[in-house]
Short mmCIF file of C-alpha atoms in Angstrom, two decimals:
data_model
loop_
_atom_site.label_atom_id
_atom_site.label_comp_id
_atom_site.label_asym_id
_atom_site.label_seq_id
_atom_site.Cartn_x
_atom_site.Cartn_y
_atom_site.Cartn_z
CA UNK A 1 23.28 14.99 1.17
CA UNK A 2 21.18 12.41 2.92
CA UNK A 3 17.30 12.73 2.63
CA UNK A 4 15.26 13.06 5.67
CA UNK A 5 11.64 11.26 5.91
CA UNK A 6 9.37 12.10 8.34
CA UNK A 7 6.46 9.79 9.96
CA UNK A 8 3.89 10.96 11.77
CA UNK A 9 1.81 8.02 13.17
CA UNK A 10 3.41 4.78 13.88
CA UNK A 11 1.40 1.94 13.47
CA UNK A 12 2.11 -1.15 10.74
CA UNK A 13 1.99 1.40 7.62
CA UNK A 14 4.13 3.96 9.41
CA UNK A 15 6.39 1.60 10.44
CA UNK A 16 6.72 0.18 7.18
CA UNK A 17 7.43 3.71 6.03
CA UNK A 18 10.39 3.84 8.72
CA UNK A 19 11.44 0.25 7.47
CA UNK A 20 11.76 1.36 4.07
CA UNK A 21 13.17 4.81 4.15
CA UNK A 22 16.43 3.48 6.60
CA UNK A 23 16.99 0.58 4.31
CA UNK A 24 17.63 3.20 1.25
CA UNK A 25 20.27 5.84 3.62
CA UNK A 26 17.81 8.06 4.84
CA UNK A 27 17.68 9.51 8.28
CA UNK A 28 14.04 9.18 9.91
CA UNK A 29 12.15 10.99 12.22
CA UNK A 30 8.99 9.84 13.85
CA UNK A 31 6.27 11.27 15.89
CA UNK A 32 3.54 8.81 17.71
CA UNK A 33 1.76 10.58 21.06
CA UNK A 34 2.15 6.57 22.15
CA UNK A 35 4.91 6.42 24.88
CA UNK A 36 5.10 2.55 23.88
CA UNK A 37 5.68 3.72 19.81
CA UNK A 38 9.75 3.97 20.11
CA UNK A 39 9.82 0.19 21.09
CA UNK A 40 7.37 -1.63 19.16
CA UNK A 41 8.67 0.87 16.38
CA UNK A 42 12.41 -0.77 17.19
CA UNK A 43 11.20 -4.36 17.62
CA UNK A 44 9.08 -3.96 13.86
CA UNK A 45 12.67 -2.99 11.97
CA UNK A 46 14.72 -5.41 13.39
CA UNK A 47 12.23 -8.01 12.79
CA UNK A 48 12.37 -6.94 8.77
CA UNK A 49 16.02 -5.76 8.61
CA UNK A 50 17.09 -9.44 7.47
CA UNK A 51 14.61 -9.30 4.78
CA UNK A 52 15.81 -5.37 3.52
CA UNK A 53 19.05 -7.23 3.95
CA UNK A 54 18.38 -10.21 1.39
CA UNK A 55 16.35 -7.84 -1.03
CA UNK A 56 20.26 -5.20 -0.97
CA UNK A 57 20.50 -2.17 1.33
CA UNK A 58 21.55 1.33 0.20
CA UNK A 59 24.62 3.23 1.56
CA UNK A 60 24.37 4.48 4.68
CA UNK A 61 21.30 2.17 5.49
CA UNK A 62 21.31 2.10 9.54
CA UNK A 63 18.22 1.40 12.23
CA UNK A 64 20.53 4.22 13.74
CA UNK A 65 19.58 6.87 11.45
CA UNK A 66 15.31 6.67 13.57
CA UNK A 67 15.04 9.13 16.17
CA UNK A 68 11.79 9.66 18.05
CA UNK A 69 11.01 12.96 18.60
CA UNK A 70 8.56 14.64 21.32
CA UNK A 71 6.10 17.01 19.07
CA UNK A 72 4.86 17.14 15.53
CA UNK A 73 6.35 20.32 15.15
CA UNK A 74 9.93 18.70 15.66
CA UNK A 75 9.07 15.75 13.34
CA UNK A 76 8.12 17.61 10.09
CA UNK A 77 10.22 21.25 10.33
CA UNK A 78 13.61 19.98 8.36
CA UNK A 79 11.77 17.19 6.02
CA UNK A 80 12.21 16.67 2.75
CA UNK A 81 9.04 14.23 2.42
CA UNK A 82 6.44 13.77 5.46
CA UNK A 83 4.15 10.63 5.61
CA UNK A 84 0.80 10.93 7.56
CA UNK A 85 -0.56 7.91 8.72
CA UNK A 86 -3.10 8.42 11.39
CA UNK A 87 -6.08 6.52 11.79
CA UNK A 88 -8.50 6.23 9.21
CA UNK A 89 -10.94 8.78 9.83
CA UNK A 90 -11.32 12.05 7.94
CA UNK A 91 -11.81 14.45 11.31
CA UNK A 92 -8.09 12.86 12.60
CA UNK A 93 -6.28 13.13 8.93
CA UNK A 94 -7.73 16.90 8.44
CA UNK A 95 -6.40 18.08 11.96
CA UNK A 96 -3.12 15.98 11.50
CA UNK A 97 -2.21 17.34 7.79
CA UNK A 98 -3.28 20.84 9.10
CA UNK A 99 -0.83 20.83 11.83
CA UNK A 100 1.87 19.36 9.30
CA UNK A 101 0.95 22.15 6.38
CA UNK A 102 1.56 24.87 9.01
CA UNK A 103 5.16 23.29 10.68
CA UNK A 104 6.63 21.90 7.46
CA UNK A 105 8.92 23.41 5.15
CA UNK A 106 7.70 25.33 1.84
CA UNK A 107 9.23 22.63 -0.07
CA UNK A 108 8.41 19.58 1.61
CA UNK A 109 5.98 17.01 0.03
CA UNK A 110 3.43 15.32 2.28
CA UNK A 111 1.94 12.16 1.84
CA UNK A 112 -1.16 10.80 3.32
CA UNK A 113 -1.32 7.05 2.87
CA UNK A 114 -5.00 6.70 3.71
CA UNK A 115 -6.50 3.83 1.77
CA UNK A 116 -9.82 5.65 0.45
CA UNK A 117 -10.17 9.34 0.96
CA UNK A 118 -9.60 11.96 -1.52
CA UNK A 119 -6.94 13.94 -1.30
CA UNK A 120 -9.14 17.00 -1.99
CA UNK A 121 -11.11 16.41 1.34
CA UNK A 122 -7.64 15.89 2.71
CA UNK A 123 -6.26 19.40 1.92
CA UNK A 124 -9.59 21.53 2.97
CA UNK A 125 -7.94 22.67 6.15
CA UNK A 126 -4.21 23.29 4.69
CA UNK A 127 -3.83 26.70 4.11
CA UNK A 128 -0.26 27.22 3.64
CA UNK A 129 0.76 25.33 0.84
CA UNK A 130 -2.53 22.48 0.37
CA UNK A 131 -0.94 21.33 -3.12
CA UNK A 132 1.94 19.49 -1.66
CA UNK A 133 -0.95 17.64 0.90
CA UNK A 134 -1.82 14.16 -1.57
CA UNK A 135 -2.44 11.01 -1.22
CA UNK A 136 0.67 8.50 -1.64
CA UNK A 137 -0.82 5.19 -0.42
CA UNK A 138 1.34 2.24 -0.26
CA UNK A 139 0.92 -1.46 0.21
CA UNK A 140 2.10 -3.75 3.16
CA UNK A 141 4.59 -4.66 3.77
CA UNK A 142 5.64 -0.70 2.67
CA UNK A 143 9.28 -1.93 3.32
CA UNK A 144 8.72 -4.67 0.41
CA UNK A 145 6.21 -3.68 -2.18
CA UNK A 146 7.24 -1.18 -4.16
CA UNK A 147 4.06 0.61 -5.18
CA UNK A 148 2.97 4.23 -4.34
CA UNK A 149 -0.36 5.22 -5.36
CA UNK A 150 0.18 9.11 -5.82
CA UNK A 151 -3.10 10.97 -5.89
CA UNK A 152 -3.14 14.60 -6.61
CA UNK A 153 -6.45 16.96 -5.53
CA UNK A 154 -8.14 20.37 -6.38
CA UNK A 155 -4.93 22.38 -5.16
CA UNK A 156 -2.30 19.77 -6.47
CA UNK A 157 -0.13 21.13 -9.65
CA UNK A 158 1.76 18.96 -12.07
CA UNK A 159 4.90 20.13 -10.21
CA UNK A 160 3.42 19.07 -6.39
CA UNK A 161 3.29 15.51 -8.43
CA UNK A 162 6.39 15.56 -10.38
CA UNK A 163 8.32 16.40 -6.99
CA UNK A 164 6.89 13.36 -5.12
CA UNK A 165 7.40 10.96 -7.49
CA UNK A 166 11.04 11.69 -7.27
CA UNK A 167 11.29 11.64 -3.76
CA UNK A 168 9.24 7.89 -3.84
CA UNK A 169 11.31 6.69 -6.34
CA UNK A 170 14.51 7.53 -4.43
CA UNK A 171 12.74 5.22 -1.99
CA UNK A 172 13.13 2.58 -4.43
CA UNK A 173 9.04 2.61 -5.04
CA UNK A 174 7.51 2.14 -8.14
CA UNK A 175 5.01 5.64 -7.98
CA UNK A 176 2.03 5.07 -10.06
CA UNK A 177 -0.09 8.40 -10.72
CA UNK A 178 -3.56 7.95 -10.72
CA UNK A 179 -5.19 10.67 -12.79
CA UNK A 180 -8.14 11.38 -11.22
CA UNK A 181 -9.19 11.32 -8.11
CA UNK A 182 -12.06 8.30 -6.29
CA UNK A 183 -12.62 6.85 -3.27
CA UNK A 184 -10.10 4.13 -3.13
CA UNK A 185 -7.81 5.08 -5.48
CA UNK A 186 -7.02 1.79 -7.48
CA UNK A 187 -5.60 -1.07 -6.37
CA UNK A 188 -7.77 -1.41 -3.30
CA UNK A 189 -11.29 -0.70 -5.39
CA UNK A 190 -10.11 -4.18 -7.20
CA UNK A 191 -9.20 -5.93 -3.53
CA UNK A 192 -12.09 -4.67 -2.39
CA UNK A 193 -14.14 -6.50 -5.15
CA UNK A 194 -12.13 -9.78 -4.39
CA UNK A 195 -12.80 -9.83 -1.02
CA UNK A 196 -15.85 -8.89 -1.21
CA UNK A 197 -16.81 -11.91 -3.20
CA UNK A 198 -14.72 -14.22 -1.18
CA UNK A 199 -17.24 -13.15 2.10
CA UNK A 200 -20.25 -14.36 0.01
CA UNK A 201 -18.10 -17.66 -0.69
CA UNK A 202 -17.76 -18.20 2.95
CA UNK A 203 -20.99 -17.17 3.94
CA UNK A 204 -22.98 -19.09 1.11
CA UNK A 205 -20.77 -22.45 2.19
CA UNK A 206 -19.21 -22.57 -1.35
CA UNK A 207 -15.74 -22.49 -0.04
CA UNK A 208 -13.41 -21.85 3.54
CA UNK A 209 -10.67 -19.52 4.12
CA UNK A 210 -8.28 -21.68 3.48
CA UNK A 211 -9.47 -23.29 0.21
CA UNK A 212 -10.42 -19.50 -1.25
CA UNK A 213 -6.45 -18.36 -0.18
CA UNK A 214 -5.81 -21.49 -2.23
CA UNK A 215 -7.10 -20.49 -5.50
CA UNK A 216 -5.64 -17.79 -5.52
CA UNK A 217 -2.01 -18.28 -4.26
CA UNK A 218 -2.14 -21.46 -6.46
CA UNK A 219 -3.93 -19.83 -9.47
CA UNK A 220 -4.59 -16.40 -10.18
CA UNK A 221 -2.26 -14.71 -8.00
CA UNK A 222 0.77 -16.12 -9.62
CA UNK A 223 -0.24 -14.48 -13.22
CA UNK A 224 -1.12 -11.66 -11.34
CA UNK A 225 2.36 -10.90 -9.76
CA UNK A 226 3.80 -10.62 -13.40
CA UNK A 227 1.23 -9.52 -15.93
CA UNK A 228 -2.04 -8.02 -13.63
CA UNK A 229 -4.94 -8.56 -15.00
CA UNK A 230 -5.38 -7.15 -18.13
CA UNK A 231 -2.56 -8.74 -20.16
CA UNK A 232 -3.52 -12.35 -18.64
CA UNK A 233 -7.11 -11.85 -20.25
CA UNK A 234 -4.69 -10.50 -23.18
CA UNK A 235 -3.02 -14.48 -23.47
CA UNK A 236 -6.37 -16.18 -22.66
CA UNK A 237 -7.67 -15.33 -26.00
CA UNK A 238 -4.67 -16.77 -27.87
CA UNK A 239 -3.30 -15.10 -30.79
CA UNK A 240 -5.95 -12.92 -31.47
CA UNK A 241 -6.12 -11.31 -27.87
CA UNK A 242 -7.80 -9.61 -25.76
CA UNK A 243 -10.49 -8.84 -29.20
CA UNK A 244 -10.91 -12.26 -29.30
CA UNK A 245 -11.33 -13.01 -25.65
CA UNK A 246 -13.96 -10.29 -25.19
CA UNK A 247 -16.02 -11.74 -28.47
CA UNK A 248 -15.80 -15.22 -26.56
CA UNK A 249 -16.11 -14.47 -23.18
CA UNK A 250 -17.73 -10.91 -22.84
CA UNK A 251 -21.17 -12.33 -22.68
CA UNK A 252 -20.22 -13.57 -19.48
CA UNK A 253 -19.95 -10.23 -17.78
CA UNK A 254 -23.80 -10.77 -18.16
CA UNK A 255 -24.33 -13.82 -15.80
CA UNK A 256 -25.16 -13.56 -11.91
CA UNK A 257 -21.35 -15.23 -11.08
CA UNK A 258 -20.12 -12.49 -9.02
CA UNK A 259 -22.27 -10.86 -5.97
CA UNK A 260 -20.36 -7.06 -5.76
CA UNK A 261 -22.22 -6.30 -2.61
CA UNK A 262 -20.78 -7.07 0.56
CA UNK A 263 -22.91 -9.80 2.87
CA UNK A 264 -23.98 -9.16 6.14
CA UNK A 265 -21.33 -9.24 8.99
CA UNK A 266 -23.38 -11.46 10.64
CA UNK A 267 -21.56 -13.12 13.85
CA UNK A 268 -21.79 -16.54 12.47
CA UNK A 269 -20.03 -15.18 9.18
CA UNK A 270 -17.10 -13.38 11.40
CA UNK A 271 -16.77 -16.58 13.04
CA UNK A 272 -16.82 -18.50 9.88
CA UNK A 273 -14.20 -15.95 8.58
CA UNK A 274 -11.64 -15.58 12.27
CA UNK A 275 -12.13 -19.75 12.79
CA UNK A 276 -11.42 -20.17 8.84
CA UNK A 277 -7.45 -17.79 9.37
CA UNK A 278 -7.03 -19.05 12.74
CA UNK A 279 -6.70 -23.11 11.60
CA UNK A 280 -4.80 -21.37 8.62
CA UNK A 281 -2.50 -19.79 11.26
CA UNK A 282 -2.07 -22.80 12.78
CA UNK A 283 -0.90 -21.48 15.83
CA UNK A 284 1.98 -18.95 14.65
CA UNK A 285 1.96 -15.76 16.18
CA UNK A 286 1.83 -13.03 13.37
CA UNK A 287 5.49 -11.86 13.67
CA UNK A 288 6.32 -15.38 12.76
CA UNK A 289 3.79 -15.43 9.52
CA UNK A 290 5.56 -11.83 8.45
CA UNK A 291 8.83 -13.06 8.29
CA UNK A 292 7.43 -16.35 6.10
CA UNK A 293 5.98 -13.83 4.02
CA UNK A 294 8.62 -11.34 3.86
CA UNK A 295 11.14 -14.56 2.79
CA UNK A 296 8.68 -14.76 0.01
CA UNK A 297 7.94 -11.93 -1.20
CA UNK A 298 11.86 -11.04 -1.23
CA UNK A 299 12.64 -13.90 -3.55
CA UNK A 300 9.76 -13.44 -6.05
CA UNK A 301 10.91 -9.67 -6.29
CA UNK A 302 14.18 -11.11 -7.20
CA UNK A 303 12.61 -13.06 -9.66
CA UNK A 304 10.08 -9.98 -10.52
CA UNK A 305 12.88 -7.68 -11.10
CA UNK A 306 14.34 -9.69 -13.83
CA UNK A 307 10.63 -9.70 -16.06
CA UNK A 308 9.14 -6.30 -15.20
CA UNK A 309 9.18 -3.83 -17.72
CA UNK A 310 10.86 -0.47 -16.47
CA UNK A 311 9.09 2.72 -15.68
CA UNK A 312 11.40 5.27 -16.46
CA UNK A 313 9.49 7.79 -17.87
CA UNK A 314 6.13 6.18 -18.59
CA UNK A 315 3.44 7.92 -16.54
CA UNK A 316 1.72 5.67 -14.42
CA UNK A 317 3.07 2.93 -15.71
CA UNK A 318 4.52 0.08 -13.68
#
């Protein structure tokens, strides 16, 4: 029996979401309040479906299997998983998973995939069953990158998590568990340190857009996409290891490189920043720059695939 995947919210995560789920067989049913959501919703798959294509479709995959439905209520009542992904503000996400607690089935798992809150603020208003509310925040493009950052609160039980990870994993995702709560969960805490330092480049003059992108497509990024950034500190201190790096390079840590807070926004910095991905843009409208990135990223999973260790069975392990 197919699974059914609810969205609620329909912007480029929930779409993603809808992307995803149809390429593995599963019938989808979304809910936006937008009358425009259906076709831009429409227009998003069928702008990806050639990469879900490439990367290998499931059984039954079909843009057929969306259907649009008129009320929350409708969305959520026969899902086995529902994904929330409303705008980022707390007020929004508490009414929203309320509402989804209180129409869902007893058994369904639902996933917020807000990028920072906790999934303990997340359940305060879910009275039915707030242990199956948590926070499973994915990466764009959702319909490409397999990771699932699963985030259990207060009310969550081993079970709540045990039952989503099965349900993300039949959506071909790579579920990592993050084992205690934070603002940010994981993988965003460490973008949000990159970037962070790559507004100060910008703003000091050290570097543009375009030549910051560069160091780390050309650089960092690639050891990044197989070993993260643990086991490349791991190589760089040669047969000894990471012991050896640390006793060489530790000291470091001490110097003034890095600046953690963010700069101003100043409007000569946004400018810097929107002139800087504009020239980078060069003119391509951002459907176009997807698909060149979606090409990509299909052929260095390909690659991926072939090197990455499995994670049967290894909690929160990738």
């Amino acid at each position: 029996m197919s699974k059914q995947l609810a969205v609620i919210g329909t912007g480029v995560i929930g779409n993603g979401w809808i992307a995803r789920a149809l390429a593995q067989g599963w019938d989808v049913i979304a809910y936006d309040p937008d009358p425009q959501a259906p076709t831009r919703t429409r227009a998003f798959v069928t702008n990806a479906w050639p990469s879900l294509e490439k990367l290998g479709l499931a059984e039954g995959a079909d843009p057929a299997r969306l259907t649009f439905v008129d009320s929350l209520e409708q969305a959520v009542k026969e899902a086995d998983l529902i994904q929330e992904n409303v705008p980022e503000r707390i007020d929004i996400k508490r009414e929203t998973l309320a509402a989804i607690d209180a129409a869902a089935a007893p058994s369904a798992i639902i996933g917020s995939s807000t990028s920072g809150f906790k999934p303990t603020e997340l359940q305060t208003d879910c009275h039915n069953h707030p242990g199956r509310v948590m926070v499973a925040h994915p990466f764009n493009p959702v319909y490409l990158l397999p990771l699932v950052e699963l985030v259990g609160g207060e009310a969550t039980q081993s079970d709540h998590i045990d039952c989503a990870h099965a349900l993300y994993q039949a959506l071909a995702m790579r579920p990592l568990v993050v084992k205690r709560e934070i603002e940010g969960h994981i993988a965003d805490r460490l973008m949000e340190a990159l970037w962070r330092e790559a507004l100060h480049l910008v703003n000091d003059g050290v570097a543009t857009t375009e030549e910051i992108d560069a160091a780390v497509v050309y650089g960092c990024g690639l050891r990044w996409s197989l070993m993260g950034t643990f086991l490349t500190f791991h190589l760089a201190g040669g047969e000894q290891g990471m012991r050896h790096m640390l006793e060489q390079f530790g000291p470091a840590l001490k110097l003034p490189w890095t600046k953690l807070e963010a700069p101003e926004l100043t409007d000569d910095l946004i400018d810097k920043v929107v002139e800087g991905c504009e020239h980078q843009a060069a003119g391509r409208p951002v459907s176009e720059l997807d698909r060149r990135r979606d090409a990509f990223l299909v052929e260095l999973l390909d690659l991926a695939q072939k090197y990455w260790p499995e994670a049967e069975g290894l909690e929160g392990r990738i």
